[in-house]
Amino acid sequence: MATVTSADDGTPALSRTPLYDEHVALGATMVPFAGWSMPVKYTSDLVEHHAVRRAAGLFDISHMAEIDVTGPDAAAFCDRALAGRLSALAPLQSKYTMILAEAGGIIDDLIVTAVPDAAGPHFAIVANASNRAPVVAALAERATAFDGDVEVRDASDEYALIAVQGPRARDVLEAMPALTVESGAPEFGDTKYYRNTLARFGDVPVRVARSGYTGEDGFELLVPAGAAVELWRTLRATGAPHGLVPAGLAARDTLRLEAGMPLYGHELSLDVLPAQAGLGRVVAIDKDDFVGRDAVLAGPAAGAPVLVGLAAEGRRAGRAGYAVLDATGRPVGEITSGVLSPTLGHPVAMAYVSPAVAEPGTVLAFDVRGTAIPATVTTLPFYRRPRA
């Protein structure tokens, strides 16, 4: 369960995940993030980044929101309320989707899982921490207007979410005697990407999803909040011989950027339609109706900016908010996320630019304190993990 710190200086209080004391004990640098006190790094963001690419990293992502949608008409409701066709999900299958405003802008991007439940249809939604309130409010409003039997419940404080990411992630889970797959459920190695399996940590139920936000193989473990500390400590101890290290927000951001994964508040917002972000495929436009459908079908306005990747040489990286320039020095867009890629060794960025200059191979530049750094439009992602 989340706890809330006191704020004597009048600033908003920060929530703490069940693992807060573990982070402090490890010497993590704690920072405010989406209303939470979160570890940005433990030792070095570069060390943590490379550990995930080469072995495994351990992330506390318990700040994410968990929302349950249940009831006999839950599948039809999710199809109406969200952009994807969630009624097509098989049990234990997950899907990346979005919740849109009527005007087509993105309220949030989500992961939805069809959870086996003897009580009836059950869809578990994971939303971004910063959008917990807007997503819950939008779903509740849409449930009220929906002609069917459905319940929306914010279950965020009941759970912790821990991610193990990297090429050795499977080894870590399989080396834990206390983490056992339930009878009849897929083994960790047999669980496909965006599928889940059911396990137990001692007597505690754990839903294990093969998914993540790093571009690497990995798993995300949903566990009751009261068991989070013991699971975290066991993962650390078991994973250490496999090269696993705790990793913070800084590494998570550079990893997701290399993998071309959008971040809400940077690449995604209420002002952006899915097609502008290259996510038109996520929207099931053949559904009879869903919130935002008319706006999505109409499409972005002529000349609306589109998301591209930019790759540059040298060591000077573009950052969010830096202007993107065309060959004449005229501003044609803006960087949303940028970094000197730890894996690739050169600057990469995502940016919204005019469609006229969005073709891969187009040479542009980004403005770093008055200096134009040449950059080439490139197809996302920047990094793909090696396949076994």
mmCIF file of C-alpha atoms in Angstrom:
data_model
loop_
_atom_site.group_PDB
_atom_site.id
_atom_site.type_symbol
_atom_site.label_atom_id
_atom_site.label_comp_id
_atom_site.label_asym_id
_atom_site.label_seq_id
_atom_site.Cartn_x
_atom_site.Cartn_y
_atom_site.Cartn_z
ATOM 1 C CA MET A 1 0.000 0.000 0.000
ATOM 2 C CA ALA A 2 1.288 3.462 -0.803
ATOM 3 C CA THR A 3 2.186 5.743 2.069
ATOM 4 C CA VAL A 4 2.371 9.524 1.900
ATOM 5 C CA THR A 5 5.177 11.625 3.313
ATOM 6 C CA SER A 6 4.504 14.797 5.279
ATOM 7 C CA ALA A 7 5.458 18.089 3.661
ATOM 8 C CA ASP A 8 6.331 20.748 6.247
ATOM 9 C CA ASP A 9 7.263 23.377 3.664
ATOM 10 C CA GLY A 10 3.815 23.429 2.093
ATOM 11 C CA THR A 11 4.790 21.515 -1.051
ATOM 12 C CA PRO A 12 2.577 18.603 -2.080
ATOM 13 C CA ALA A 13 3.290 15.414 -0.163
ATOM 14 C CA LEU A 14 4.952 12.547 -2.038
ATOM 15 C CA SER A 15 3.632 9.008 -2.019
ATOM 16 C CA ARG A 16 5.959 6.122 -1.232
ATOM 17 C CA THR A 17 5.844 2.661 -2.726
ATOM 18 C CA PRO A 18 6.047 -0.374 -0.400
ATOM 19 C CA LEU A 19 9.739 -0.593 -1.379
ATOM 20 C CA TYR A 20 10.701 2.963 -0.359
ATOM 21 C CA ASP A 21 12.763 1.886 2.663
ATOM 22 C CA GLU A 22 14.590 -0.687 0.516
ATOM 23 C CA HIS A 23 15.672 2.045 -1.891
ATOM 24 C CA VAL A 24 16.874 4.294 0.923
ATOM 25 C CA ALA A 25 18.816 1.420 2.511
ATOM 26 C CA LEU A 26 20.549 0.819 -0.829
ATOM 27 C CA GLY A 27 21.646 4.467 -0.969
ATOM 28 C CA ALA A 28 19.403 5.378 -3.887
ATOM 29 C CA THR A 29 19.048 8.983 -4.941
ATOM 30 C CA MET A 30 15.345 9.672 -4.410
ATOM 31 C CA VAL A 31 13.515 12.248 -6.511
ATOM 32 C CA PRO A 32 9.927 13.443 -6.948
ATOM 33 C CA PHE A 33 8.273 11.718 -9.920
ATOM 34 C CA ALA A 34 4.575 11.924 -10.770
ATOM 35 C CA GLY A 35 3.749 12.591 -7.128
ATOM 36 C CA TRP A 36 5.952 9.776 -5.828
ATOM 37 C CA SER A 37 9.349 9.598 -4.172
ATOM 38 C CA MET A 38 11.222 7.302 -6.548
ATOM 39 C CA PRO A 39 14.845 6.116 -7.017
ATOM 40 C CA VAL A 40 16.456 7.857 -9.973
ATOM 41 C CA LYS A 41 19.642 5.815 -9.534
ATOM 42 C CA TYR A 42 21.413 3.644 -6.983
ATOM 43 C CA THR A 43 25.052 3.907 -8.054
ATOM 44 C CA SER A 44 25.420 5.062 -11.655
ATOM 45 C CA ASP A 45 22.717 5.443 -14.279
ATOM 46 C CA LEU A 46 25.194 4.211 -16.911
ATOM 47 C CA VAL A 47 26.114 1.123 -14.880
ATOM 48 C CA GLU A 48 22.424 0.350 -14.387
ATOM 49 C CA HIS A 49 21.643 0.917 -18.080
ATOM 50 C CA HIS A 50 24.414 -1.411 -19.228
ATOM 51 C CA ALA A 51 23.429 -4.042 -16.663
ATOM 52 C CA VAL A 52 19.970 -4.254 -18.230
ATOM 53 C CA ARG A 53 21.386 -4.542 -21.747
ATOM 54 C CA ARG A 54 23.977 -7.162 -20.748
ATOM 55 C CA ALA A 55 22.467 -9.047 -17.795
ATOM 56 C CA ALA A 56 19.473 -7.871 -15.767
ATOM 57 C CA GLY A 57 18.058 -4.907 -13.902
ATOM 58 C CA LEU A 58 15.527 -4.786 -11.063
ATOM 59 C CA PHE A 59 12.978 -1.964 -11.128
ATOM 60 C CA ASP A 60 10.335 -0.822 -8.672
ATOM 61 C CA ILE A 61 7.391 0.269 -10.814
ATOM 62 C CA SER A 62 4.823 0.150 -8.030
ATOM 63 C CA HIS A 63 3.931 3.789 -8.666
ATOM 64 C CA MET A 64 2.009 2.675 -11.758
ATOM 65 C CA ALA A 65 -1.788 2.571 -11.391
ATOM 66 C CA GLU A 66 -3.714 -0.705 -11.396
ATOM 67 C CA ILE A 67 -7.407 -0.519 -12.267
ATOM 68 C CA ASP A 68 -9.794 -3.489 -12.380
ATOM 69 C CA VAL A 69 -12.750 -3.633 -14.766
ATOM 70 C CA THR A 70 -15.160 -6.448 -13.943
ATOM 71 C CA GLY A 71 -18.739 -7.515 -14.549
ATOM 72 C CA PRO A 72 -20.658 -9.496 -17.174
ATOM 73 C CA ASP A 73 -20.260 -6.710 -19.751
ATOM 74 C CA ALA A 74 -16.638 -5.799 -18.969
ATOM 75 C CA ALA A 75 -15.345 -6.837 -22.419
ATOM 76 C CA ALA A 76 -17.908 -4.746 -24.273
ATOM 77 C CA PHE A 77 -17.211 -1.823 -21.952
ATOM 78 C CA CYS A 78 -13.452 -1.962 -22.574
ATOM 79 C CA ASP A 79 -14.089 -1.991 -26.329
ATOM 80 C CA ARG A 80 -16.249 1.107 -25.936
ATOM 81 C CA ALA A 81 -14.026 2.969 -23.471
ATOM 82 C CA LEU A 82 -10.594 2.193 -24.933
ATOM 83 C CA ALA A 83 -8.981 2.368 -28.367
ATOM 84 C CA GLY A 84 -8.142 -1.321 -28.816
ATOM 85 C CA ARG A 85 -10.284 -4.404 -29.279
ATOM 86 C CA LEU A 86 -9.911 -5.832 -25.807
ATOM 87 C CA SER A 87 -12.752 -8.330 -26.157
ATOM 88 C CA ALA A 88 -10.451 -10.376 -28.425
ATOM 89 C CA LEU A 89 -7.910 -10.999 -25.657
ATOM 90 C CA ALA A 90 -7.364 -14.606 -24.652
ATOM 91 C CA PRO A 91 -7.046 -15.391 -20.928
ATOM 92 C CA LEU A 92 -3.673 -14.188 -19.612
ATOM 93 C CA GLN A 93 -3.019 -12.129 -22.746
ATOM 94 C CA SER A 94 -2.040 -8.452 -22.490
ATOM 95 C CA LYS A 95 -2.402 -5.651 -25.017
ATOM 96 C CA TYR A 96 -0.922 -2.185 -25.407
ATOM 97 C CA THR A 97 -3.706 0.324 -25.978
ATOM 98 C CA MET A 98 -4.822 3.861 -25.176
ATOM 99 C CA ILE A 99 -7.683 5.743 -23.612
ATOM 100 C CA LEU A 100 -8.645 8.658 -25.831
ATOM 101 C CA ALA A 101 -10.577 11.868 -25.313
ATOM 102 C CA GLU A 102 -13.570 12.606 -27.547
ATOM 103 C CA ALA A 103 -11.314 14.939 -29.553
ATOM 104 C CA GLY A 104 -8.921 12.037 -30.218
ATOM 105 C CA GLY A 105 -6.097 13.151 -27.941
ATOM 106 C CA ILE A 106 -4.401 10.620 -25.698
ATOM 107 C CA ILE A 107 -5.449 10.628 -22.047
ATOM 108 C CA ASP A 108 -2.944 7.841 -21.391
ATOM 109 C CA ASP A 109 -1.367 4.762 -22.892
ATOM 110 C CA LEU A 110 -2.193 1.540 -21.082
ATOM 111 C CA ILE A 111 -1.518 -2.162 -20.750
ATOM 112 C CA VAL A 112 -4.696 -4.238 -20.444
ATOM 113 C CA THR A 113 -4.693 -7.896 -19.389
ATOM 114 C CA ALA A 114 -7.515 -10.444 -19.509
ATOM 115 C CA VAL A 115 -7.325 -12.022 -16.048
ATOM 116 C CA PRO A 116 -8.840 -15.475 -15.422
ATOM 117 C CA ASP A 117 -11.403 -15.003 -12.673
ATOM 118 C CA ALA A 118 -13.981 -17.497 -11.438
ATOM 119 C CA ALA A 119 -16.259 -14.570 -10.615
ATOM 120 C CA GLY A 120 -16.527 -13.565 -14.292
ATOM 121 C CA PRO A 121 -14.893 -11.280 -16.894
ATOM 122 C CA HIS A 122 -11.956 -9.346 -15.462
ATOM 123 C CA PHE A 123 -9.667 -6.868 -17.241
ATOM 124 C CA ALA A 124 -6.689 -5.427 -15.366
ATOM 125 C CA ILE A 125 -5.457 -2.055 -16.600
ATOM 126 C CA VAL A 126 -2.022 -0.596 -15.854
ATOM 127 C CA ALA A 127 -1.846 3.181 -16.317
ATOM 128 C CA ASN A 128 0.913 5.728 -15.861
ATOM 129 C CA ALA A 129 1.333 7.082 -12.335
ATOM 130 C CA SER A 130 0.877 10.681 -13.476
ATOM 131 C CA ASN A 131 -2.456 9.801 -15.097
ATOM 132 C CA ARG A 132 -3.990 7.649 -12.383
ATOM 133 C CA ALA A 133 -6.671 10.216 -11.498
ATOM 134 C CA PRO A 134 -7.607 11.173 -15.094
ATOM 135 C CA VAL A 135 -7.806 7.538 -16.208
ATOM 136 C CA VAL A 136 -9.880 6.428 -13.221
ATOM 137 C CA ALA A 137 -12.176 9.436 -13.669
ATOM 138 C CA ALA A 138 -12.626 8.829 -17.397
ATOM 139 C CA LEU A 139 -13.328 5.134 -16.919
ATOM 140 C CA ALA A 140 -15.800 5.826 -14.103
ATOM 141 C CA GLU A 141 -17.621 8.410 -16.208
ATOM 142 C CA ARG A 142 -17.773 6.053 -19.182
ATOM 143 C CA ALA A 143 -19.013 3.215 -16.969
ATOM 144 C CA THR A 144 -21.844 5.418 -15.723
ATOM 145 C CA ALA A 145 -22.864 6.213 -19.290
ATOM 146 C CA PHE A 146 -22.443 2.606 -20.458
ATOM 147 C CA ASP A 147 -25.550 0.515 -21.001
ATOM 148 C CA GLY A 148 -24.343 -2.646 -19.330
ATOM 149 C CA ASP A 149 -23.216 -4.322 -16.112
ATOM 150 C CA VAL A 150 -19.652 -3.242 -15.352
ATOM 151 C CA GLU A 151 -17.609 -2.083 -12.350
ATOM 152 C CA VAL A 152 -14.451 0.053 -12.394
ATOM 153 C CA ARG A 153 -12.253 -0.135 -9.289
ATOM 154 C CA ASP A 154 -8.960 1.578 -8.529
ATOM 155 C CA ALA A 155 -6.854 -1.201 -6.962
ATOM 156 C CA SER A 156 -3.512 0.615 -7.168
ATOM 157 C CA ASP A 157 -2.758 0.675 -3.446
ATOM 158 C CA GLU A 158 -3.329 -3.063 -3.080
ATOM 159 C CA TYR A 159 -0.385 -4.122 -5.225
ATOM 160 C CA ALA A 160 3.289 -3.670 -5.892
ATOM 161 C CA LEU A 161 4.778 -4.080 -9.358
ATOM 162 C CA ILE A 162 8.376 -5.195 -9.802
ATOM 163 C CA ALA A 163 10.158 -5.550 -13.146
ATOM 164 C CA VAL A 164 13.112 -7.801 -13.970
ATOM 165 C CA GLN A 165 14.531 -6.757 -17.337
ATOM 166 C CA GLY A 166 17.432 -7.981 -19.437
ATOM 167 C CA PRO A 167 18.791 -11.056 -21.219
ATOM 168 C CA ARG A 168 19.259 -12.876 -17.887
ATOM 169 C CA ALA A 169 15.767 -12.038 -16.557
ATOM 170 C CA ARG A 170 14.429 -15.523 -17.212
ATOM 171 C CA ASP A 171 17.444 -17.075 -15.499
ATOM 172 C CA VAL A 172 16.755 -14.992 -12.394
ATOM 173 C CA LEU A 173 13.128 -16.094 -12.123
ATOM 174 C CA GLU A 174 13.918 -19.737 -12.824
ATOM 175 C CA ALA A 175 16.622 -19.718 -10.128
ATOM 176 C CA MET A 176 14.135 -18.756 -7.380
ATOM 177 C CA PRO A 177 12.896 -21.858 -5.522
ATOM 178 C CA ALA A 178 10.287 -19.761 -3.710
ATOM 179 C CA LEU A 179 8.709 -18.597 -6.991
ATOM 180 C CA THR A 180 6.804 -21.484 -8.519
ATOM 181 C CA VAL A 181 4.469 -21.587 -11.495
ATOM 182 C CA GLU A 182 0.962 -22.752 -10.672
ATOM 183 C CA SER A 183 -0.163 -26.135 -11.957
ATOM 184 C CA GLY A 184 -1.295 -25.899 -15.567
ATOM 185 C CA ALA A 185 0.100 -22.389 -16.097
ATOM 186 C CA PRO A 186 2.919 -21.738 -18.631
ATOM 187 C CA GLU A 187 6.488 -21.941 -17.383
ATOM 188 C CA PHE A 188 8.405 -18.645 -17.473
ATOM 189 C CA GLY A 189 10.326 -19.673 -20.586
ATOM 190 C CA ASP A 190 7.147 -20.755 -22.353
ATOM 191 C CA THR A 191 5.324 -17.494 -21.623
ATOM 192 C CA LYS A 192 5.288 -15.481 -24.823
ATOM 193 C CA TYR A 193 5.725 -11.719 -25.112
ATOM 194 C CA TYR A 194 2.663 -9.844 -23.847
ATOM 195 C CA ARG A 195 1.382 -13.019 -22.232
ATOM 196 C CA ASN A 196 1.171 -13.804 -18.524
ATOM 197 C CA THR A 197 1.556 -16.767 -16.268
ATOM 198 C CA LEU A 198 0.357 -17.393 -12.735
ATOM 199 C CA ALA A 199 2.825 -18.187 -9.988
ATOM 200 C CA ARG A 200 3.160 -18.253 -6.242
ATOM 201 C CA PHE A 201 5.828 -16.701 -4.067
ATOM 202 C CA GLY A 202 5.530 -18.972 -1.095
ATOM 203 C CA ASP A 203 1.797 -18.734 -0.402
ATOM 204 C CA VAL A 204 1.350 -15.393 -2.183
ATOM 205 C CA PRO A 205 -0.196 -15.251 -5.678
ATOM 206 C CA VAL A 206 1.878 -13.463 -8.310
ATOM 207 C CA ARG A 207 0.853 -12.619 -11.862
ATOM 208 C CA VAL A 208 3.954 -12.599 -14.051
ATOM 209 C CA ALA A 209 3.798 -10.776 -17.389
ATOM 210 C CA ARG A 210 6.449 -11.142 -20.053
ATOM 211 C CA SER A 211 6.660 -7.471 -20.912
ATOM 212 C CA GLY A 212 8.596 -4.340 -20.060
ATOM 213 C CA TYR A 213 9.705 -0.846 -20.982
ATOM 214 C CA THR A 214 13.365 -1.352 -21.837
ATOM 215 C CA GLY A 215 13.572 -3.044 -25.233
ATOM 216 C CA GLU A 216 14.933 -6.179 -23.590
ATOM 217 C CA ASP A 217 13.359 -9.482 -22.639
ATOM 218 C CA GLY A 218 11.869 -9.278 -19.197
ATOM 219 C CA PHE A 219 9.058 -9.867 -16.746
ATOM 220 C CA GLU A 220 6.799 -7.704 -14.623
ATOM 221 C CA LEU A 221 5.572 -9.233 -11.364
ATOM 222 C CA LEU A 222 2.313 -8.052 -9.789
ATOM 223 C CA VAL A 223 2.207 -8.988 -6.123
ATOM 224 C CA PRO A 224 0.114 -7.972 -3.100
ATOM 225 C CA ALA A 225 1.759 -4.950 -1.502
ATOM 226 C CA GLY A 226 2.471 -6.739 1.756
ATOM 227 C CA ALA A 227 4.742 -9.272 0.018
ATOM 228 C CA ALA A 228 6.728 -6.724 -2.011
ATOM 229 C CA VAL A 229 9.719 -6.326 0.306
ATOM 230 C CA GLU A 230 10.365 -10.060 0.653
ATOM 231 C CA LEU A 231 9.989 -10.590 -3.098
ATOM 232 C CA TRP A 232 12.341 -7.674 -3.853
ATOM 233 C CA ARG A 233 14.991 -8.974 -1.468
ATOM 234 C CA THR A 234 14.725 -12.500 -2.829
ATOM 235 C CA LEU A 235 15.033 -11.275 -6.404
ATOM 236 C CA ARG A 236 18.124 -9.246 -5.482
ATOM 237 C CA ALA A 237 19.801 -12.168 -3.735
ATOM 238 C CA THR A 238 18.918 -14.690 -6.422
ATOM 239 C CA GLY A 239 19.761 -12.355 -9.282
ATOM 240 C CA ALA A 240 23.129 -11.110 -8.047
ATOM 241 C CA PRO A 241 25.083 -14.113 -9.432
ATOM 242 C CA HIS A 242 23.380 -13.477 -12.786
ATOM 243 C CA GLY A 243 24.519 -9.840 -12.875
ATOM 244 C CA LEU A 244 21.222 -8.325 -11.724
ATOM 245 C CA VAL A 245 21.417 -4.861 -10.158
ATOM 246 C CA PRO A 246 18.691 -2.495 -8.900
ATOM 247 C CA ALA A 247 18.015 0.179 -11.519
ATOM 248 C CA GLY A 248 16.326 3.547 -11.266
ATOM 249 C CA LEU A 249 14.320 5.982 -13.341
ATOM 250 C CA ALA A 250 17.348 7.394 -15.179
ATOM 251 C CA ALA A 251 18.282 4.019 -16.666
ATOM 252 C CA ARG A 252 14.641 3.239 -17.386
ATOM 253 C CA ASP A 253 14.371 6.463 -19.401
ATOM 254 C CA THR A 254 17.509 5.922 -21.505
ATOM 255 C CA LEU A 255 16.560 2.285 -22.115
ATOM 256 C CA ARG A 256 13.023 3.116 -23.296
ATOM 257 C CA LEU A 257 14.304 5.951 -25.485
ATOM 258 C CA GLU A 258 16.800 3.684 -27.256
ATOM 259 C CA ALA A 259 13.925 1.245 -27.783
ATOM 260 C CA GLY A 260 11.767 4.002 -29.302
ATOM 261 C CA MET A 261 9.072 3.665 -26.638
ATOM 262 C CA PRO A 262 6.969 6.801 -26.067
ATOM 263 C CA LEU A 263 6.617 8.424 -22.654
ATOM 264 C CA TYR A 264 3.450 10.220 -21.654
ATOM 265 C CA GLY A 265 4.087 13.924 -21.169
ATOM 266 C CA HIS A 266 6.870 13.798 -23.760
ATOM 267 C CA GLU A 267 5.746 11.943 -26.893
ATOM 268 C CA LEU A 268 2.107 11.464 -25.860
ATOM 269 C CA SER A 269 -0.457 13.985 -24.622
ATOM 270 C CA LEU A 270 -4.012 15.220 -25.011
ATOM 271 C CA ASP A 271 -2.774 17.391 -27.888
ATOM 272 C CA VAL A 272 -1.540 14.382 -29.884
ATOM 273 C CA LEU A 273 -3.595 11.927 -31.942
ATOM 274 C CA PRO A 274 -2.310 8.329 -32.098
ATOM 275 C CA ALA A 275 -1.452 8.610 -35.811
ATOM 276 C CA GLN A 276 0.884 11.536 -35.122
ATOM 277 C CA ALA A 277 2.842 9.373 -32.691
ATOM 278 C CA GLY A 278 3.070 6.499 -35.189
ATOM 279 C CA LEU A 279 0.548 4.540 -33.127
ATOM 280 C CA GLY A 280 -2.383 4.456 -35.509
ATOM 281 C CA ARG A 281 -2.084 0.653 -35.602
ATOM 282 C CA VAL A 282 -3.004 0.536 -31.909
ATOM 283 C CA VAL A 283 -6.486 1.892 -32.621
ATOM 284 C CA ALA A 284 -9.128 -0.630 -33.752
ATOM 285 C CA ILE A 285 -10.908 1.744 -36.121
ATOM 286 C CA ASP A 286 -13.101 -1.084 -37.392
ATOM 287 C CA LYS A 287 -14.950 -1.216 -34.070
ATOM 288 C CA ASP A 288 -18.502 0.068 -34.292
ATOM 289 C CA ASP A 289 -17.907 2.738 -31.690
ATOM 290 C CA PHE A 290 -15.419 3.892 -29.107
ATOM 291 C CA VAL A 291 -14.625 7.188 -27.457
ATOM 292 C CA GLY A 292 -12.580 9.300 -29.874
ATOM 293 C CA ARG A 293 -13.451 7.280 -32.987
ATOM 294 C CA ASP A 294 -14.775 10.191 -35.069
ATOM 295 C CA ALA A 295 -11.685 12.283 -34.367
ATOM 296 C CA VAL A 296 -9.360 9.388 -35.154
ATOM 297 C CA LEU A 297 -11.141 8.738 -38.459
ATOM 298 C CA ALA A 298 -10.930 12.435 -39.356
ATOM 299 C CA GLY A 299 -7.204 12.311 -38.670
ATOM 300 C CA PRO A 300 -4.773 15.053 -37.672
ATOM 301 C CA ALA A 301 -5.030 18.501 -39.224
ATOM 302 C CA ALA A 302 -3.076 19.088 -42.421
ATOM 303 C CA GLY A 303 0.549 19.724 -41.586
ATOM 304 C CA ALA A 304 0.238 18.465 -37.998
ATOM 305 C CA PRO A 305 3.639 17.380 -36.673
ATOM 306 C CA VAL A 306 4.577 13.701 -36.595
ATOM 307 C CA LEU A 307 6.958 11.772 -34.365
ATOM 308 C CA VAL A 308 10.340 10.771 -35.801
ATOM 309 C CA GLY A 309 13.646 9.456 -34.588
ATOM 310 C CA LEU A 310 16.796 11.550 -34.959
ATOM 311 C CA ALA A 311 20.322 10.156 -34.878
ATOM 312 C CA ALA A 312 23.409 12.368 -34.687
ATOM 313 C CA GLU A 313 27.160 12.003 -34.421
ATOM 314 C CA GLY A 314 29.493 13.310 -31.726
ATOM 315 C CA ARG A 315 28.683 13.656 -28.050
ATOM 316 C CA ARG A 316 26.293 16.624 -27.802
ATOM 317 C CA ALA A 317 22.768 15.363 -27.274
ATOM 318 C CA GLY A 318 19.535 17.183 -27.937
ATOM 319 C CA ARG A 319 17.156 17.453 -24.989
ATOM 320 C CA ALA A 320 13.406 17.830 -24.619
ATOM 321 C CA GLY A 321 12.346 21.270 -25.800
ATOM 322 C CA TYR A 322 15.285 21.864 -28.142
ATOM 323 C CA ALA A 323 14.308 23.147 -31.577
ATOM 324 C CA VAL A 324 14.705 20.995 -34.690
ATOM 325 C CA LEU A 325 15.934 22.891 -37.746
ATOM 326 C CA ASP A 326 15.794 22.215 -41.495
ATOM 327 C CA ALA A 327 18.702 22.677 -43.903
ATOM 328 C CA THR A 328 18.116 26.456 -44.019
ATOM 329 C CA GLY A 329 18.104 26.799 -40.236
ATOM 330 C CA ARG A 330 14.337 27.266 -40.057
ATOM 331 C CA PRO A 331 12.586 25.636 -37.049
ATOM 332 C CA VAL A 332 10.507 22.653 -38.184
ATOM 333 C CA GLY A 333 9.864 20.870 -34.913
ATOM 334 C CA GLU A 334 10.893 20.161 -31.343
ATOM 335 C CA ILE A 335 12.657 17.358 -29.495
ATOM 336 C CA THR A 336 10.508 15.486 -26.975
ATOM 337 C CA SER A 337 13.201 13.155 -25.555
ATOM 338 C CA GLY A 338 16.933 13.029 -26.219
ATOM 339 C CA VAL A 339 20.085 11.455 -24.830
ATOM 340 C CA LEU A 340 23.630 10.425 -25.635
ATOM 341 C CA SER A 341 22.811 6.747 -26.121
ATOM 342 C CA PRO A 342 24.808 4.598 -23.672
ATOM 343 C CA THR A 343 24.397 1.523 -25.887
ATOM 344 C CA LEU A 344 25.009 3.083 -29.309
ATOM 345 C CA GLY A 345 27.531 5.738 -28.300
ATOM 346 C CA HIS A 346 25.961 8.624 -30.215
ATOM 347 C CA PRO A 347 23.082 11.057 -29.637
ATOM 348 C CA VAL A 348 19.524 9.915 -30.332
ATOM 349 C CA ALA A 349 16.267 11.772 -29.920
ATOM 350 C CA MET A 350 12.571 11.593 -30.615
ATOM 351 C CA ALA A 351 10.962 14.723 -31.985
ATOM 352 C CA TYR A 352 7.774 16.065 -33.504
ATOM 353 C CA VAL A 353 8.498 17.629 -36.887
ATOM 354 C CA SER A 354 6.622 18.836 -39.932
ATOM 355 C CA PRO A 355 5.503 15.944 -42.185
ATOM 356 C CA ALA A 356 7.412 17.633 -45.017
ATOM 357 C CA VAL A 357 10.731 16.724 -43.353
ATOM 358 C CA ALA A 358 9.745 13.404 -41.730
ATOM 359 C CA GLU A 359 11.048 11.007 -44.393
ATOM 360 C CA PRO A 360 13.813 8.693 -43.088
ATOM 361 C CA GLY A 361 17.174 9.859 -44.373
ATOM 362 C CA THR A 362 16.253 13.555 -44.262
ATOM 363 C CA VAL A 363 19.112 15.595 -42.810
ATOM 364 C CA LEU A 364 17.987 18.067 -40.157
ATOM 365 C CA ALA A 365 19.669 19.554 -37.093
ATOM 366 C CA PHE A 366 18.864 20.297 -33.486
ATOM 367 C CA ASP A 367 19.803 23.521 -31.787
ATOM 368 C CA VAL A 368 22.101 23.040 -28.783
ATOM 369 C CA ARG A 369 22.590 26.466 -27.218
ATOM 370 C CA GLY A 370 22.912 28.176 -30.563
ATOM 371 C CA THR A 371 24.901 25.434 -32.299
ATOM 372 C CA ALA A 372 23.182 23.402 -35.015
ATOM 373 C CA ILE A 373 24.051 19.705 -34.548
ATOM 374 C CA PRO A 374 23.355 17.715 -37.760
ATOM 375 C CA ALA A 375 20.917 14.846 -37.261
ATOM 376 C CA THR A 376 19.309 12.371 -39.641
ATOM 377 C CA VAL A 377 15.697 11.227 -39.503
ATOM 378 C CA THR A 378 15.713 7.512 -38.774
ATOM 379 C CA THR A 379 13.121 4.791 -38.340
ATOM 380 C CA LEU A 380 12.342 3.887 -34.739
ATOM 381 C CA PRO A 381 13.498 2.081 -32.684
ATOM 382 C CA PHE A 382 17.156 3.037 -32.435
ATOM 383 C CA TYR A 383 18.013 -0.254 -30.721
ATOM 384 C CA ARG A 384 16.698 -3.795 -31.148
ATOM 385 C CA ARG A 385 17.819 -6.523 -28.812
ATOM 386 C CA PRO A 386 19.725 -9.421 -30.349
ATOM 387 C CA ARG A 387 17.546 -12.448 -30.982
ATOM 388 C CA ALA A 388 18.622 -15.802 -29.589
#
